PDB file of C-alpha atoms in Angstrom:
ATOM      1  CA  MET A   1      62.006  12.603   5.046  1.00 76.00           C
ATOM      2  CA  ILE A   2      59.954  15.650   5.062  1.00 90.00           C
ATOM      3  CA  ILE A   3      56.206  14.778   3.997  1.00 92.00           C
ATOM      4  CA  ASP A   4      54.139  18.108   2.871  1.00 93.00           C
ATOM      5  CA  ILE A   5      50.512  17.933   4.270  1.00 94.00           C
ATOM      6  CA  THR A   6      47.870  20.215   3.527  1.00 95.00           C
ATOM      7  CA  SER A   7      44.401  20.483   3.931  1.00 94.00           C
ATOM      8  CA  LYS A   8      41.865  23.468   3.936  1.00 89.00           C
ATOM      9  CA  THR A   9      39.078  21.510   5.753  1.00 90.00           C
ATOM     10  CA  ILE A  10      39.889  19.617   8.345  1.00 91.00           C
ATOM     11  CA  SER A  11      43.141  20.376  11.073  1.00 93.00           C
ATOM     12  CA  ILE A  12      45.995  17.670  10.694  1.00 93.00           C
ATOM     13  CA  THR A  13      46.263  15.891  13.676  1.00 94.00           C
ATOM     14  CA  PRO A  14      49.550  14.562  15.074  1.00 94.00           C
ATOM     15  CA  THR A  15      47.634  11.000  14.575  1.00 95.00           C
ATOM     16  CA  ILE A  16      47.182  11.758  11.040  1.00 94.00           C
ATOM     17  CA  ARG A  17      50.426  12.822  10.182  1.00 94.00           C
ATOM     18  CA  GLU A  18      52.030   9.911  12.125  1.00 95.00           C
ATOM     19  CA  HIS A  19      49.537   7.749  10.144  1.00 94.00           C
ATOM     20  CA  ILE A  20      50.675   9.109   6.889  1.00 94.00           C
ATOM     21  CA  ALA A  21      54.345   9.028   7.602  1.00 93.00           C
ATOM     22  CA  ALA A  22      54.261   5.059   8.635  1.00 93.00           C
ATOM     23  CA  ARG A  23      52.820   4.894   5.398  1.00 92.00           C
ATOM     24  CA  PHE A  24      55.146   6.329   3.650  1.00 91.00           C
ATOM     25  CA  LYS A  25      57.851   4.825   5.186  1.00 91.00           C
ATOM     26  CA  LYS A  26      57.181   1.496   4.123  1.00 89.00           C
ATOM     27  CA  LEU A  27      57.827   3.027   0.304  1.00 87.00           C
ATOM     28  CA  GLU A  28      61.366   4.178   1.519  1.00 86.00           C
ATOM     29  CA  LYS A  29      62.258   0.358   2.127  1.00 85.00           C
ATOM     30  CA  ASN A  30      62.306   0.247  -1.690  1.00 81.00           C
ATOM     31  CA  GLN A  31      65.431   2.150  -2.054  1.00 80.00           C
ATOM     32  CA  ILE A  32      64.582   4.451  -4.356  1.00 84.00           C
ATOM     33  CA  PRO A  33      64.486   8.048  -3.343  1.00 87.00           C
ATOM     34  CA  LEU A  34      60.866   9.883  -2.693  1.00 89.00           C
ATOM     35  CA  ILE A  35      61.871  13.270  -3.620  1.00 91.00           C
ATOM     36  CA  SER A  36      59.413  15.887  -1.944  1.00 92.00           C
ATOM     37  CA  PRO A  37      56.362  13.853  -0.882  1.00 94.00           C
ATOM     38  CA  LYS A  38      53.214  15.772  -1.138  1.00 96.00           C
ATOM     39  CA  VAL A  39      49.653  14.580   0.807  1.00 96.00           C
ATOM     40  CA  ILE A  40      46.580  16.765   0.144  1.00 96.00           C
ATOM     41  CA  ILE A  41      43.484  16.133   2.342  1.00 96.00           C
ATOM     42  CA  THR A  42      39.982  17.308   1.793  1.00 95.00           C
ATOM     43  CA  THR A  43      36.121  16.532   2.260  1.00 94.00           C
ATOM     44  CA  ASP A  44      33.155  16.563   0.234  1.00 89.00           C
ATOM     45  CA  ASN A  45      29.885  14.914   1.306  1.00 87.00           C
ATOM     46  CA  LYS A  46      30.542  12.847   4.440  1.00 90.00           C
ATOM     47  CA  LYS A  47      33.898  11.406   2.102  1.00 94.00           C
ATOM     48  CA  VAL A  48      37.648  12.588   2.490  1.00 95.00           C
ATOM     49  CA  LYS A  49      39.548  12.235  -0.244  1.00 95.00           C
ATOM     50  CA  VAL A  50      43.493  11.633  -0.198  1.00 96.00           C
ATOM     51  CA  GLU A  51      45.883  12.856  -2.638  1.00 96.00           C
ATOM     52  CA  ALA A  52      49.677  12.117  -2.662  1.00 96.00           C
ATOM     53  CA  LYS A  53      52.484  12.989  -5.267  1.00 96.00           C
ATOM     54  CA  ILE A  54      55.648  11.664  -5.019  1.00 93.00           C
ATOM     55  CA  ASN A  55      58.612  13.239  -7.234  1.00 93.00           C
ATOM     56  CA  LEU A  56      61.025  10.470  -8.318  1.00 90.00           C
ATOM     57  CA  PRO A  57      64.966  10.413  -9.916  1.00 88.00           C
ATOM     58  CA  ASN A  58      63.262   9.294 -13.031  1.00 85.00           C
ATOM     59  CA  GLY A  59      59.591   9.769 -12.881  1.00 87.00           C
ATOM     60  CA  GLN A  60      56.368  10.887 -10.857  1.00 92.00           C
ATOM     61  CA  LEU A  61      53.820   8.830  -8.922  1.00 92.00           C
ATOM     62  CA  PHE A  62      50.437  10.097  -7.785  1.00 96.00           C
ATOM     63  CA  ALA A  63      47.670   8.343  -5.875  1.00 95.00           C
ATOM     64  CA  SER A  64      44.071   9.749  -4.765  1.00 96.00           C
ATOM     65  CA  ASP A  65      41.509   7.428  -2.778  1.00 96.00           C
ATOM     66  CA  GLU A  66      38.319   8.250  -1.722  1.00 96.00           C
ATOM     67  CA  HIS A  67      36.599   6.919   1.555  1.00 96.00           C
ATOM     68  CA  GLN A  68      34.469   7.615   4.846  1.00 96.00           C
ATOM     69  CA  ASP A  69      36.998   7.298   6.917  1.00 94.00           C
ATOM     70  CA  LEU A  70      40.147   9.127   6.654  1.00 94.00           C
ATOM     71  CA  SER A  71      42.806   6.009   8.148  1.00 94.00           C
ATOM     72  CA  VAL A  72      41.308   3.516   5.649  1.00 96.00           C
ATOM     73  CA  ALA A  73      41.603   6.055   2.744  1.00 95.00           C
ATOM     74  CA  ILE A  74      45.125   6.717   3.747  1.00 95.00           C
ATOM     75  CA  ASN A  75      45.732   2.577   3.766  1.00 95.00           C
ATOM     76  CA  ASN A  76      44.154   2.825   0.500  1.00 96.00           C
ATOM     77  CA  LEU A  77      46.479   5.506  -1.077  1.00 95.00           C
ATOM     78  CA  GLY A  78      49.584   3.649   0.506  1.00 94.00           C
ATOM     79  CA  GLN A  79      48.807   0.211  -0.979  1.00 95.00           C
ATOM     80  CA  LYS A  80      48.494   2.305  -4.800  1.00 96.00           C
ATOM     81  CA  LEU A  81      51.329   4.214  -4.326  1.00 94.00           C
ATOM     82  CA  GLU A  82      53.319   0.577  -3.886  1.00 93.00           C
ATOM     83  CA  ARG A  83      51.961  -0.749  -6.482  1.00 93.00           C
ATOM     84  CA  GLN A  84      52.956   1.921  -8.562  1.00 92.00           C
ATOM     85  CA  LEU A  85      56.650   2.206  -6.925  1.00 90.00           C
ATOM     86  CA  HIS A  86      57.344  -2.105  -7.416  1.00 88.00           C
ATOM     87  CA  ARG A  87      55.990  -1.333 -11.032  1.00 88.00           C
ATOM     88  CA  PHE A  88      58.423   1.585 -11.398  1.00 84.00           C
ATOM     89  CA  GLN A  89      61.063  -0.435  -9.924  1.00 81.00           C
ATOM     90  CA  ASP A  90      60.613  -3.637 -11.666  1.00 76.00           C
ATOM     91  CA  LYS A  91      59.927  -2.370 -15.230  1.00 72.00           C
ATOM     92  CA  PRO A  92      63.877  -2.418 -16.373  1.00 68.00           C
ATOM     93  CA  ASN A  93      64.130  -5.513 -15.923  1.00 67.00           C
ATOM     94  CA  ALA A  94      60.712  -6.802 -17.545  1.00 65.00           C
ATOM     95  CA  HIS A  95      60.612  -8.921 -20.149  1.00 69.00           C
ATOM     96  CA  ARG A  96      59.497  -6.604 -22.657  1.00 64.00           C
ATOM     97  CA  ALA A  97      62.502  -4.321 -21.850  1.00 56.00           C
ATOM     98  CA  SER A  98      65.122  -6.876 -21.379  1.00 56.00           C
ATOM     99  CA  ARG A  99      65.077  -7.622 -24.579  1.00 60.00           C
ATOM    100  CA  SER A 100      66.178  -6.088 -27.968  1.00 58.00           C
ATOM    101  CA  GLY A 101      65.908  -6.907 -31.938  1.00 56.00           C
ATOM    102  CA  LYS A 102      69.559  -7.705 -32.021  1.00 56.00           C
ATOM    103  CA  ASP A 103      69.003 -10.633 -28.988  1.00 53.00           C
ATOM    104  CA  PHE A 104      66.382 -12.533 -31.212  1.00 53.00           C
ATOM    105  CA  LEU A 105      69.262 -13.482 -33.799  1.00 55.00           C
ATOM    106  CA  ARG A 106      71.130 -16.173 -33.946  1.00 56.00           C
ATOM    107  CA  SER A 107      74.799 -16.164 -34.061  1.00 58.00           C
ATOM    108  CA  PRO A 108      76.178 -17.809 -37.323  1.00 58.00           C
ATOM    109  CA  SER A 109      77.260 -21.085 -35.425  1.00 61.00           C
ATOM    110  CA  GLU A 110      73.843 -21.638 -34.295  1.00 59.00           C
ATOM    111  CA  VAL A 111      72.310 -21.512 -37.828  1.00 56.00           C
ATOM    112  CA  ASP A 112      71.746 -24.840 -39.597  1.00 59.00           C
ATOM    113  CA  ASP A 113      72.315 -24.518 -43.415  1.00 59.00           C
ATOM    114  CA  GLY A 114      71.601 -27.591 -44.185  1.00 60.00           C
ATOM    115  CA  GLU A 115      75.389 -28.694 -44.667  1.00 62.00           C
ATOM    116  CA  PRO A 116      76.951 -31.573 -42.170  1.00 62.00           C
ATOM    117  CA  SER A 117      79.738 -30.284 -39.545  1.00 59.00           C
ATOM    118  CA  SER A 118      82.512 -31.285 -38.575  1.00 60.00           C
ATOM    119  CA  GLU A 119      81.189 -32.750 -35.443  1.00 60.00           C
ATOM    120  CA  ASP A 120      78.378 -34.478 -37.550  1.00 57.00           C
ATOM    121  CA  GLU A 121      80.946 -36.271 -40.164  1.00 57.00           C
ATOM    122  CA  GLN A 122      83.092 -37.362 -36.504  1.00 62.00           C
ATOM    123  CA  ALA A 123      79.904 -38.907 -35.311  1.00 61.00           C
ATOM    124  CA  ALA A 124      78.917 -40.583 -38.683  1.00 55.00           C
TER     125      ALA A 124
END
């Protein structure tokens, strides 16, 4: 996977690139294709801000984190993206999404209309 890493304020060293690639490799384990991931690194008043944008087949993930240490900001960013990806992955299987109005209606055989059925008559 090719990760587009840009920064205007600091130079991107191979160790920074490897650290970001390692975090994104963890995201690939979820079997969802990550389309054109982009990372932007900026500095502002002794803090480093890391932003990431990832396109998915049916959506998009975006996360940002700000910290004094770059590696901590990258780790926090990776955790935020993991949470969003898990939410995206599990959303179709969620309890609220698996039901529709028709599922709540009972079938006519389950409705008790007050008349004894043939099974009730045989038991009596």
